[in-house]
Amino acid sequence: MPITTKNINLQTPAYTITIGEIIGEFEKAKTRQAKKAVLEKHKDVTVLKHLLRGTFDPKVQWAIDEEPDYIKDVKTPEGEEPNTLYIEMPLCSMFVKGHPTSAKLKLKRMKELLIQILESLGADEASLYMQMLKKKTKVKGLTSKLVLEVFPGMYKE
């Protein structure tokens, strides 16, 4: 299991699970109840909630929904990439239609920034980020209905 965050304070755990690893755990769960339990277990992970809301909330519309050509990182071990969704998700508002941040950017610049983000993420997290922007998840069993069961009131379908 790779270490993604090293803490200097030895009193706290030296490991933060990546969003890709949480989704991997979800995919390994065999039943709907087990998948729901995985989401429940990670219910307090704000970045996971942002990813799910960005994927399923119909009110969130993305300015970019096509995957650009970029160089995928297939060499770096999972969890040791220079960037993670924990860093990028809070900044994704630059891709939301109508958001003040996105209004300041031209589409060409948005695409350049997206390429930089995708190239800095590991393959799993880059894929999840693009699935969110496309509003189409490839994660088996991950549905809006299940998300709303675990996070009631997150959004309205």
PDB file of N, CA and C in Angstrom, residues 71-82 119 121-123:
ATOM      1  N   ILE A  71      -0.640  13.274 -22.023  1.00  0.00           N
ATOM      2  CA  ILE A  71       0.251  12.148 -21.752  1.00  0.00           C
ATOM      3  C   ILE A  71      -0.150  11.546 -20.410  1.00  0.00           C
ATOM      4  N   LYS A  72      -0.643  10.313 -20.460  1.00  0.00           N
ATOM      5  CA  LYS A  72      -1.078   9.632 -19.239  1.00  0.00           C
ATOM      6  C   LYS A  72       0.136   9.115 -18.474  1.00  0.00           C
ATOM      7  N   ASP A  73       0.089   9.271 -17.156  1.00  0.00           N
ATOM      8  CA  ASP A  73       1.164   8.789 -16.297  1.00  0.00           C
ATOM      9  C   ASP A  73       0.913   7.315 -15.988  1.00  0.00           C
ATOM     10  N   VAL A  74       1.669   6.460 -16.632  1.00  0.00           N
ATOM     11  CA  VAL A  74       1.513   5.016 -16.400  1.00  0.00           C
ATOM     12  C   VAL A  74       2.710   4.440 -15.646  1.00  0.00           C
ATOM     13  N   LYS A  75       3.688   5.278 -15.336  1.00  0.00           N
ATOM     14  CA  LYS A  75       4.908   4.806 -14.678  1.00  0.00           C
ATOM     15  C   LYS A  75       4.909   5.004 -13.175  1.00  0.00           C
ATOM     16  N   THR A  76       4.339   6.109 -12.716  1.00  0.00           N
ATOM     17  CA  THR A  76       4.381   6.441 -11.294  1.00  0.00           C
ATOM     18  C   THR A  76       3.435   5.535 -10.513  1.00  0.00           C
ATOM     19  N   PRO A  77       3.910   4.908  -9.431  1.00  0.00           N
ATOM     20  CA  PRO A  77       3.029   4.055  -8.622  1.00  0.00           C
ATOM     21  C   PRO A  77       1.872   4.852  -8.026  1.00  0.00           C
ATOM     22  N   GLU A  78       0.712   4.211  -7.927  1.00  0.00           N
ATOM     23  CA  GLU A  78      -0.496   4.835  -7.356  1.00  0.00           C
ATOM     24  C   GLU A  78      -0.179   5.428  -5.989  1.00  0.00           C
ATOM     25  N   GLY A  79      -0.576   6.674  -5.825  1.00  0.00           N
ATOM     26  CA  GLY A  79      -0.373   7.340  -4.552  1.00  0.00           C
ATOM     27  C   GLY A  79       0.929   8.113  -4.454  1.00  0.00           C
ATOM     28  N   GLU A  80       1.791   8.001  -5.445  1.00  0.00           N
ATOM     29  CA  GLU A  80       3.067   8.710  -5.406  1.00  0.00           C
ATOM     30  C   GLU A  80       3.168   9.759  -6.506  1.00  0.00           C
ATOM     31  N   GLU A  81       2.049  10.096  -7.116  1.00  0.00           N
ATOM     32  CA  GLU A  81       2.024  11.116  -8.151  1.00  0.00           C
ATOM     33  C   GLU A  81       2.278  12.479  -7.516  1.00  0.00           C
ATOM     34  N   PRO A  82       2.697  13.455  -8.329  1.00  0.00           N
ATOM     35  CA  PRO A  82       2.959  14.780  -7.776  1.00  0.00           C
ATOM     36  C   PRO A  82       1.686  15.533  -7.376  1.00  0.00           C
ATOM     37  N   GLU A 119      -2.349  15.513 -16.587  1.00  0.00           N
ATOM     38  CA  GLU A 119      -0.989  14.972 -16.672  1.00  0.00           C
ATOM     39  C   GLU A 119      -0.322  14.878 -15.308  1.00  0.00           C
ATOM     40  N   LEU A 121      -1.981  14.145 -12.460  1.00  0.00           N
ATOM     41  CA  LEU A 121      -2.671  13.132 -11.650  1.00  0.00           C
ATOM     42  C   LEU A 121      -2.260  11.731 -12.084  1.00  0.00           C
ATOM     43  N   GLY A 122      -2.427  10.770 -11.176  1.00  0.00           N
ATOM     44  CA  GLY A 122      -2.244   9.379 -11.547  1.00  0.00           C
ATOM     45  C   GLY A 122      -3.342   8.958 -12.509  1.00  0.00           C
ATOM     46  N   ALA A 123      -3.136   7.853 -13.191  1.00  0.00           N
ATOM     47  CA  ALA A 123      -4.078   7.394 -14.217  1.00  0.00           C
ATOM     48  C   ALA A 123      -5.496   7.224 -13.663  1.00  0.00           C
TER      49      ALA A 123
END
